[in-house]
CSV table of C-alpha atoms and ligand atoms in Angstrom, one decimal:
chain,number,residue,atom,x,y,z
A,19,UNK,CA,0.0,0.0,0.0
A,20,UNK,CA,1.1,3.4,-0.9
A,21,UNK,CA,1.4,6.2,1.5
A,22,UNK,CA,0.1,9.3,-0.7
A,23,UNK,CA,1.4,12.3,1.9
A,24,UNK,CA,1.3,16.1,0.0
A,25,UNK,CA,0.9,19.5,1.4
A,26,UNK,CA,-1.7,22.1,0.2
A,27,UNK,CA,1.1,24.3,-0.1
A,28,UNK,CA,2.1,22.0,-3.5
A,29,UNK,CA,-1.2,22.5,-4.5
A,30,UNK,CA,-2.6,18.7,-3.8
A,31,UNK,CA,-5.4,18.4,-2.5
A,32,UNK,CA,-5.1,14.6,-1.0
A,33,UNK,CA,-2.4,14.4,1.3
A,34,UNK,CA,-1.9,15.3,5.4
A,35,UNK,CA,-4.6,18.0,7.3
A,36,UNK,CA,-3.0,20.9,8.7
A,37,UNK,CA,-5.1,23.3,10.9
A,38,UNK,CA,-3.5,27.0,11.5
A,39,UNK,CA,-3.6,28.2,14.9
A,40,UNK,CA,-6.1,30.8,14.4
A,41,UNK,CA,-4.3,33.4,12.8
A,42,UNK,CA,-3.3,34.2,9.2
A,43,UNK,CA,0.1,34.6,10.0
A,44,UNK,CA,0.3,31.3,12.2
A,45,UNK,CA,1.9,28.6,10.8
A,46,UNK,CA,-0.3,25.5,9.8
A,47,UNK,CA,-0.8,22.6,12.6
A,48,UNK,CA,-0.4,19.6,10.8
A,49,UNK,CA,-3.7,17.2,11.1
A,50,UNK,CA,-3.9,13.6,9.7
A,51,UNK,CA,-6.7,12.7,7.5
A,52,UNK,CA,-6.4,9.1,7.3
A,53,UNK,CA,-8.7,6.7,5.0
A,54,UNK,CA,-8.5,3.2,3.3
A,55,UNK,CA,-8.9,3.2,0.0
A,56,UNK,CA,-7.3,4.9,-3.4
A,57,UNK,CA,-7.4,8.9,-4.0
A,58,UNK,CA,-8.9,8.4,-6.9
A,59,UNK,CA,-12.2,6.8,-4.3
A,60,UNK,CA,-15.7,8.1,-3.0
A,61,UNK,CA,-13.1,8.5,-0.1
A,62,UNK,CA,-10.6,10.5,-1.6
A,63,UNK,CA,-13.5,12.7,-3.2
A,64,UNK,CA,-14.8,12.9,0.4
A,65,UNK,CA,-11.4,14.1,2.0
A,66,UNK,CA,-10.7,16.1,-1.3
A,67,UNK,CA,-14.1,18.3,-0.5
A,68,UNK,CA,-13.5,18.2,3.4
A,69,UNK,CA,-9.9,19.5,3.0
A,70,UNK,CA,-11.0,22.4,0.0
A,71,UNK,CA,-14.1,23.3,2.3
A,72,UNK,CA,-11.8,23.3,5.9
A,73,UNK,CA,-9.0,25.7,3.9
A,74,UNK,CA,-11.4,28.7,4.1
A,75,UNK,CA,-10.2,31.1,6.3
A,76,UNK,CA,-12.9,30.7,9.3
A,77,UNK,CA,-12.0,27.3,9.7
A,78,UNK,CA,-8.6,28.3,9.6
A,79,UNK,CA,-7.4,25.2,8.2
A,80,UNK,CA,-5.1,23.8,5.7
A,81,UNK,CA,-6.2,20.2,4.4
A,82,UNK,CA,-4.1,17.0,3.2
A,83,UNK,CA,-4.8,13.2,3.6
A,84,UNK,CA,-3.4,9.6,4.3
A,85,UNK,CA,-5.0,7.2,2.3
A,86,UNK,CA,-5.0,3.4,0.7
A,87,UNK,CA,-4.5,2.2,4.5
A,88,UNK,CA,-1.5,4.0,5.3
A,89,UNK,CA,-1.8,4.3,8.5
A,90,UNK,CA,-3.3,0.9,9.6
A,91,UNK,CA,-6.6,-1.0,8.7
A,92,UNK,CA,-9.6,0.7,9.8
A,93,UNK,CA,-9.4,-0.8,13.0
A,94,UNK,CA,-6.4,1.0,13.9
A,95,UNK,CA,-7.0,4.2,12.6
A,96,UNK,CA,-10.5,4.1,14.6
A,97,UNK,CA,-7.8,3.1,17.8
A,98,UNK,CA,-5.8,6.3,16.6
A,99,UNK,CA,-8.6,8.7,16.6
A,100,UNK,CA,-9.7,7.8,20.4
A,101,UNK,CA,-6.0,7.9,21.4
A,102,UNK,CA,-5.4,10.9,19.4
A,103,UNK,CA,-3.0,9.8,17.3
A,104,UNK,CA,-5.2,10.2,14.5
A,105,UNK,CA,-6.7,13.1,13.9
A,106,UNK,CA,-9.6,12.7,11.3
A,107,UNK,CA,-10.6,9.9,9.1
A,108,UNK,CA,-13.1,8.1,6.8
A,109,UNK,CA,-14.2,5.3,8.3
A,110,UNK,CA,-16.7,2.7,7.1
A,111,UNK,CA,-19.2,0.8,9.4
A,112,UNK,CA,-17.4,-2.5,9.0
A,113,UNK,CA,-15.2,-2.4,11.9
A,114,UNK,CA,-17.0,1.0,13.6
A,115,UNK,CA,-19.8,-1.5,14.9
A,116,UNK,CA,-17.0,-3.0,16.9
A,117,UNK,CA,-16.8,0.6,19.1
A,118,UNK,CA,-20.0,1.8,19.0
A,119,UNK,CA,-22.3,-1.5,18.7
A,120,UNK,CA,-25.4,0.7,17.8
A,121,UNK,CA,-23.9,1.2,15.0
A,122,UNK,CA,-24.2,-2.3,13.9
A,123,UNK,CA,-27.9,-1.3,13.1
A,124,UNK,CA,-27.2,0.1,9.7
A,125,UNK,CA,-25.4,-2.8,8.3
A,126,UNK,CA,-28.5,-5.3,8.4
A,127,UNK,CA,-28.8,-6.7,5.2
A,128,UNK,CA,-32.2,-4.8,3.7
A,129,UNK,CA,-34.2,-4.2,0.3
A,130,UNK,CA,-34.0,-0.3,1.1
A,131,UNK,CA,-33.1,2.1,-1.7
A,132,UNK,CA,-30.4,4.4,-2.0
A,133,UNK,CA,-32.4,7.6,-1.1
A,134,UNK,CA,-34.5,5.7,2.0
A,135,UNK,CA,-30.9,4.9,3.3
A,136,UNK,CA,-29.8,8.5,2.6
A,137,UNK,CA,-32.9,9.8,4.6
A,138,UNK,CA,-32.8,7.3,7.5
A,139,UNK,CA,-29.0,9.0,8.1
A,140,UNK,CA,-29.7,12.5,7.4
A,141,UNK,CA,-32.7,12.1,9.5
A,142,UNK,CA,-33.0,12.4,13.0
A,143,UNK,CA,-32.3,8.6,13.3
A,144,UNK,CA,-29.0,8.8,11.9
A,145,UNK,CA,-27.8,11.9,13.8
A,146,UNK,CA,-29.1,10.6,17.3
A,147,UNK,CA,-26.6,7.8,16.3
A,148,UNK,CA,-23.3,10.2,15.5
A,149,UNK,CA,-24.0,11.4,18.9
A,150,UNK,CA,-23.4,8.1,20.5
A,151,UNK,CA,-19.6,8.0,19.1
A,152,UNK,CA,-19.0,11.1,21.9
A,153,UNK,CA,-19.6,7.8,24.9
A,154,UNK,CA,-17.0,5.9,23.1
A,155,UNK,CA,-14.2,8.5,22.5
A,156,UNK,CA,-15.1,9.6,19.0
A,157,UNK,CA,-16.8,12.5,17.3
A,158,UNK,CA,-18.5,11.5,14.2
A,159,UNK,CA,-19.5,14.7,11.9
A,160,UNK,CA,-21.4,13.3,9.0
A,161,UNK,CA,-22.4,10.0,6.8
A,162,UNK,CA,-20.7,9.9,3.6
A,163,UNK,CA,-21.7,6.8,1.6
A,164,UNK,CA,-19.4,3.8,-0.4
A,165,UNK,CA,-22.6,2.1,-2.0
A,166,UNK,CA,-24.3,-1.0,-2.0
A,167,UNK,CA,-22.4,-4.2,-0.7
A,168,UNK,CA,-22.3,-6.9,-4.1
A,169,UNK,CA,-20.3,-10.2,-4.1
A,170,UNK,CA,-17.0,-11.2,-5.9
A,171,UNK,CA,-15.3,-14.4,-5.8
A,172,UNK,CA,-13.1,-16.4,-8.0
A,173,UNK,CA,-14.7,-19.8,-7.6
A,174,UNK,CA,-18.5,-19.9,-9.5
A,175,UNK,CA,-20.6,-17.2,-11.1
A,176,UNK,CA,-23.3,-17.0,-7.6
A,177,UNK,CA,-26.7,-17.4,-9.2
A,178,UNK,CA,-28.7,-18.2,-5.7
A,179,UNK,CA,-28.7,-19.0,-2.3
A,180,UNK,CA,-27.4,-22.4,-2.5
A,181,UNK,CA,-24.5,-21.1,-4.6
A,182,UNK,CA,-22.8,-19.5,-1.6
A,183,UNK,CA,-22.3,-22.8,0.7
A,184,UNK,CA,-19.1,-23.3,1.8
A,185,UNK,CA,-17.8,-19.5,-0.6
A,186,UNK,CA,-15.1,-19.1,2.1
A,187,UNK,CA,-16.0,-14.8,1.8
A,188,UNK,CA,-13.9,-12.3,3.8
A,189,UNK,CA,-16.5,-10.1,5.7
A,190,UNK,CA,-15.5,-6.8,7.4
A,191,UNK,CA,-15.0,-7.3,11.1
A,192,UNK,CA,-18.7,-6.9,11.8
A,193,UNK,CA,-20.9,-8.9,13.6
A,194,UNK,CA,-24.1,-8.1,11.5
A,195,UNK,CA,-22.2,-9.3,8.6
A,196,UNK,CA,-20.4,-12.2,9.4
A,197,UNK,CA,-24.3,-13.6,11.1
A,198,UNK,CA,-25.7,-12.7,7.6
A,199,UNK,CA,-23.1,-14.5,5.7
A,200,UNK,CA,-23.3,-17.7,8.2
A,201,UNK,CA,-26.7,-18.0,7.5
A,202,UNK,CA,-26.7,-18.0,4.1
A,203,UNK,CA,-24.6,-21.0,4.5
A,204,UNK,CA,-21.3,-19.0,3.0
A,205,UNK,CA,-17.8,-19.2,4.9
A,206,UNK,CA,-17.6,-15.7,6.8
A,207,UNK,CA,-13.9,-14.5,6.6
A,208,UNK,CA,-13.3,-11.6,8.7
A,209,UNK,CA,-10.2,-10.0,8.0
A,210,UNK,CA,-8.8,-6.4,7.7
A,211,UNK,CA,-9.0,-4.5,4.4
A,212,UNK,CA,-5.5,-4.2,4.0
A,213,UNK,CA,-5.0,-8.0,4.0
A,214,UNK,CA,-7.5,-9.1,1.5
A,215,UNK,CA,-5.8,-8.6,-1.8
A,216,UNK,CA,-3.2,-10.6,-1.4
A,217,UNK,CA,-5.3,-13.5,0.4
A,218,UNK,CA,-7.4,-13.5,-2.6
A,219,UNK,CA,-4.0,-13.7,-4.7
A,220,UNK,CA,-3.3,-16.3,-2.6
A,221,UNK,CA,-6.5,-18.3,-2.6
A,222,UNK,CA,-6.8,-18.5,1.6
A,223,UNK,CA,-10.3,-16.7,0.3
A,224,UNK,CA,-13.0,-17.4,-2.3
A,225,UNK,CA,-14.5,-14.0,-2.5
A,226,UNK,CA,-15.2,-11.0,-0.7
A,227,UNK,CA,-17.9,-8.5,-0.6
A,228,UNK,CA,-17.8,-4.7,-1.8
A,229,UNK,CA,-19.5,-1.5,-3.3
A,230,UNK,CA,-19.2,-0.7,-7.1
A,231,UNK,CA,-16.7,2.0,-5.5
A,232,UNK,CA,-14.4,-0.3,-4.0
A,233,UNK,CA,-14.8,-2.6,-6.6
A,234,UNK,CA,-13.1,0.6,-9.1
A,235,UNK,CA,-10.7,1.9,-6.7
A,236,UNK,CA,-9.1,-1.5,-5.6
A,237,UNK,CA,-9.2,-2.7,-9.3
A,238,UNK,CA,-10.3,-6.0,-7.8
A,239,UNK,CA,-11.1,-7.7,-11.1
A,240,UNK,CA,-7.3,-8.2,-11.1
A,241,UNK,CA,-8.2,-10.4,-8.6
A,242,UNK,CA,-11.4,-11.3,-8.8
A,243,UNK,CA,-13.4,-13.7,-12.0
A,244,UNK,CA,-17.2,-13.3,-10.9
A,245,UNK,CA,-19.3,-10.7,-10.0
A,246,UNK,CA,-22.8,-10.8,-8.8
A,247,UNK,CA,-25.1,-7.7,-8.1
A,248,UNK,CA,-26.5,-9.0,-4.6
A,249,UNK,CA,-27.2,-5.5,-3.5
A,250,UNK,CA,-27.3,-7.0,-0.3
A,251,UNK,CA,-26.7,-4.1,1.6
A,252,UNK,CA,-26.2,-0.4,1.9
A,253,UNK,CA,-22.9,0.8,2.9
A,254,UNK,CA,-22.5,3.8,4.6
A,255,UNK,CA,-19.3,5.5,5.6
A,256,UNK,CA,-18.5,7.9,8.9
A,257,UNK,CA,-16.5,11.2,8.7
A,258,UNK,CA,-14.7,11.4,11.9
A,259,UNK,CA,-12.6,13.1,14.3
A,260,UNK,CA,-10.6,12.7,17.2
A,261,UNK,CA,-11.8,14.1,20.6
A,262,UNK,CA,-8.3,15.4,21.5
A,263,UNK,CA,-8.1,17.6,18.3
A,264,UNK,CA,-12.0,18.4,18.3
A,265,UNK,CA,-11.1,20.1,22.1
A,266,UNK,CA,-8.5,22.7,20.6
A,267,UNK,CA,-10.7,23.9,17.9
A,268,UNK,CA,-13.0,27.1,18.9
A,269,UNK,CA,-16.6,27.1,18.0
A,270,UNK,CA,-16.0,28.7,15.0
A,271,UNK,CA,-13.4,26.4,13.9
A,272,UNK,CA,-15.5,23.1,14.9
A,273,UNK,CA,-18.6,24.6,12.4
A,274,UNK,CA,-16.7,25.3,9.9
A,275,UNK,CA,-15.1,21.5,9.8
A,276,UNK,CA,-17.9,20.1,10.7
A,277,UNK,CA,-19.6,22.0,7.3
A,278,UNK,CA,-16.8,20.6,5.2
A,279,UNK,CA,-17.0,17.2,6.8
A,280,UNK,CA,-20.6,17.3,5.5
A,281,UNK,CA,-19.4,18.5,2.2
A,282,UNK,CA,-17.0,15.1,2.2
A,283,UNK,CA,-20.0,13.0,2.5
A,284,UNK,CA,-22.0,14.8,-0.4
A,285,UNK,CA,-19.0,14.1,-2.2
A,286,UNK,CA,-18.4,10.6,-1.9
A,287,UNK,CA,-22.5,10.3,-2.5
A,288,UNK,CA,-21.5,12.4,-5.8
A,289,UNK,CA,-18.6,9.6,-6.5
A,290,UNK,CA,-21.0,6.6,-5.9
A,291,UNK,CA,-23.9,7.7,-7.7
A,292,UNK,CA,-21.1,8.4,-11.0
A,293,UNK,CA,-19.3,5.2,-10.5
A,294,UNK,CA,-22.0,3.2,-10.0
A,295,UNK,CA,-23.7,4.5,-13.4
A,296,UNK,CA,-20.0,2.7,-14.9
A,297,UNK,CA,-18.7,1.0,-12.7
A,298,UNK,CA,-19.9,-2.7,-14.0
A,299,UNK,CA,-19.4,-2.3,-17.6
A,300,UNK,CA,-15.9,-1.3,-16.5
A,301,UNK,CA,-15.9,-4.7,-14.7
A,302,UNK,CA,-16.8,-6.7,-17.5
A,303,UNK,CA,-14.2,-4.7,-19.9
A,304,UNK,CA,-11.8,-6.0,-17.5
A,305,UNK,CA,-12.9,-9.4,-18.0
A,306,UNK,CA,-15.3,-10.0,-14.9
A,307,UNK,CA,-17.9,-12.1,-15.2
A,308,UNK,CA,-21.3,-10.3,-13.8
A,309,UNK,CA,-24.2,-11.9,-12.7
A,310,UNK,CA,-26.9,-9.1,-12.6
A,311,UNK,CA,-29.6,-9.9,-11.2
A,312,UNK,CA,-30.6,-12.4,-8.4
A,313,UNK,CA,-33.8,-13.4,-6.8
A,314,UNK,CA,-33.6,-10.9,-4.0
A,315,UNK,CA,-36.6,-12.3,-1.9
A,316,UNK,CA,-35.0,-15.2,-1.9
A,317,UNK,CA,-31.7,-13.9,-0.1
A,318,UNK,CA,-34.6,-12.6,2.2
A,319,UNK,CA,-36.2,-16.0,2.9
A,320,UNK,CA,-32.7,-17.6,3.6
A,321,UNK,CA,-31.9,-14.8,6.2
A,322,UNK,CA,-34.8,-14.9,8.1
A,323,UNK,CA,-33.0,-16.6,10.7
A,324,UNK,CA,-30.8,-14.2,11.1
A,325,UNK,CA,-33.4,-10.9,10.8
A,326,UNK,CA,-34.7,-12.6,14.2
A,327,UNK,CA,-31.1,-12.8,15.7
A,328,UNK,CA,-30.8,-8.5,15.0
A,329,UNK,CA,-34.7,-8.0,16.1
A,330,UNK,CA,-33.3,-9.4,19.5
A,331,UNK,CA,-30.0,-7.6,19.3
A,332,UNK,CA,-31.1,-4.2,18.3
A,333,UNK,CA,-35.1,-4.1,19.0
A,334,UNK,CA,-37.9,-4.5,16.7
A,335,UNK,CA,-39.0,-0.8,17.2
A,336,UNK,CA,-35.5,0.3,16.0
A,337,UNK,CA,-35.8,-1.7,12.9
A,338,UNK,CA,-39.3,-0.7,11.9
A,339,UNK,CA,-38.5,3.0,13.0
A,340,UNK,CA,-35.6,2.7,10.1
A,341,UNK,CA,-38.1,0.8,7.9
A,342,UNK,CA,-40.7,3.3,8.3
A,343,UNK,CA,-38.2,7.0,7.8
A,344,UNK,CA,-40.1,8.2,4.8
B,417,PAF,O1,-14.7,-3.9,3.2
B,417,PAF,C1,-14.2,-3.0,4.0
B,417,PAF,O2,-13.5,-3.2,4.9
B,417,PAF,C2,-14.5,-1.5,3.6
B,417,PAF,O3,-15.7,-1.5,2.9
B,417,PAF,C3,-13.4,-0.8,3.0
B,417,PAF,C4,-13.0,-1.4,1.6
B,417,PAF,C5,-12.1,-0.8,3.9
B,417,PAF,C6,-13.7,0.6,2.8
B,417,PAF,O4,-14.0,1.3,4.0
C-alpha cells in the first residue's frame, strides 16, 4: 500500500490536514486525514471536498490526507482517533460496529433504496446515532456513503442461495455481517481491508464483498473472476474526528469543519452515484464475469434466521423506525 502524503502548499489536495492556529500569520498545525482506499475513491473525493471546504479562512485550516490504508486497517486508525494519534478519518461501518455496537444497526442486510438509506442517516435517526460516538471517545461529523455491498469471488458465477455454501468470503469485522453470511450458508472470513488482496491472490479466500466504489478503486477484477449484483446491503461510511483535536478547535473552527466534513459526505455520494452508473461495464471490460440480477426475496427467505437474531440484538421498534423514515 502506498502512502500518498502532500501539502496544500504544493497544490494537492489529498495528502496530510494541517489546521493554522487561528491566525493568518500562524503557521499551519499539521492534522492527519487518514482513510482506506485509493485517491482516486468516493473516499478520496470525500477528503478532497472536506480539506477544499476546511482551507477557508474561518475554519482556519489547511487540508491534506493519508490514504490506501496507510496508516493501519480501519481498526487502527478508529484506535488512533480515540488515542489521538489520528486526527480525522473516513471510516466505514465494518469495523466502527466494533466501538459503537449501535452502530451495527445500519449494516443489516435490507431491500432499502439508495435515497430511504440517505434519509434514515440525514434524518433524526441517523444523527441521534453520531452522537453516541462522543460515549466511546469519538466525534462522528457526517455520513458519507461507499454504496451497496455486491459479491465477488473467484470460484463460481453465484446465481442463488445455494450457490454460496461453503464461498469461504472475507467479511468486514462486523458482527451483523459475518451472522448474515453464516446464515446463508457462506464461509464468513473476517479479516482487515488491508489484508485481503493478497489473500485472494493467494487463494486462503474465495470471494469477498464490496460496493461498485471499492470494486473501481481496488481494481479487484485483477483479482477477482465473478461478479454478482446481490445488493445486499447499503454501505454507509463515517466522517470522523478525534476528541483530543475536536477540544483545541473554537466554535468557529468546529462549524466550519464540521460544514466541510458534510461537504466530504456529499461528495463521496456524488462519486457513488457516478461510479455506480459505470462502474460494472468497466468490470466486465476487464474481463469480470457479472451476474446481474438475483432473486432478492429469496436472499430474504434464507436470512430470516438471522433478521430474528438482530430484532433481539437491536429491537424490533428500531428496525421498523428505520423501515418506516419516509
Ligand atoms: O470492506 C471494507 O473493509 C470496507 O468497505 C473498505 C473497503 C475498507 C472501505 O471502507
Amino acid at each position: 500500500m502506498v502512502m500518498i502524503r502532500r501539502t496544500f502548499i504544493a497544490a494537492c489536495a489529498s495528502a496530510a490536514v494541517a489546521l493554522t492556529a487561528g491566525t493568518a500569520a500562524a503557521a499551519p498545525k499539521e492534522v492527519k486525514l487518514g482513510y482506506a482506499l485509493a485517491v482516486n475513491s468516493h473516499y478520496g473525493a470525500a477528503a478532497k471536498a472536506w480539506a477544499d471546504s476546511a482551507e477557508k479562512p474561518r475554519a482556519a485550516h489547511s487540508p491534506s490526507s493519508t490514504s490506501s490504508s496507510a496508516l493501519g486497517g480501519e481498526r487502527e486508525l478508529i484506535e488512533g482517533l480515540q488515542l489521538g494519534t489520528v486526527e480525522a478519518a473516513i471510516v466505514s461501518t465494518g469495523a466502527l460496529s466494533n466501538f459503537v455496537s449501535d452502530v451495527g444497526v445500519v449494516d443489516i442486510p435490507s431491500c432499502s433504496q439508495t435515497k430511504h438509506a440517505r434519509a434514515v442517516l440525514d434524518g433524526k435517526f441517523g444523527q441521534d446515532l453520531l452522537a453516541k460516538f462522543k460515549q466511546r471517545g469519538l466525534i462522528a461529523l457526517a455520513w458519507g456513503e461507499q454504496g451497496f455491498r455486491h459479491l465477488t469471488n473467484n470460484k463460481l458465477a453465484v446465481k442463488s442461495v445455494a450457490d454460496l455454501k461453503g464461498l469461504k468470503i472475507r467479511v468486514t469485522e462486523n458482527p451483523v455481517h459475518i451472522t448474515a453470511f453464516r446464515t446463508l450458508g457462506a464461509a464468513p472470513t473476517p479479516m482487515s481491508w488491508p489484508e485481503v488482496i493478497s489473500a485472494l491472490q493467494q487463494g486462503t479466500i474465495d470471494g469477498q464483498e464490496n460496493p461498485i466504489s471499492v470494486l473501481t478503486s481496488s481494481k479487484l477484477w485483477e483479482v477477482q473472476k465473478h461478479l454478482t449484483l446481490t445488493s445486499h446491503v447499503y454501505a454507509p461510511v463515517v466522517l470522523v474526528v478525534s476528541p483530543t483535536f475536536w477540544g483545541g478547535l473554537t466554535d468557529a473552527q468546529k462549524a466550519a469543519f464540521t460544514e466541510g466534513a458534510k461537504a466530504g459526505a456529499q461528495a463521496s455520494r456524488a462519486f457513488v452515484d457516478d461510479v455506480e452508473a459505470k462502474g460494472v461495464e468497466l468490470a466486465k471490460s476487464h474481463g469480470m464475469q457479472v451476474v446481474e440480477k438475483v432473486d432478492a426475496a429469496a436472499f430474504r427467505t434464507a436470512l430470516e434466521p438471522a433478521y430474528k437474531q438482530y430484532a433481539k440484538k437491536f429491537g424490533q421498534p428500531t428496525l421498523d423506525a428505520i423501515a418506516n423514515v419516509k
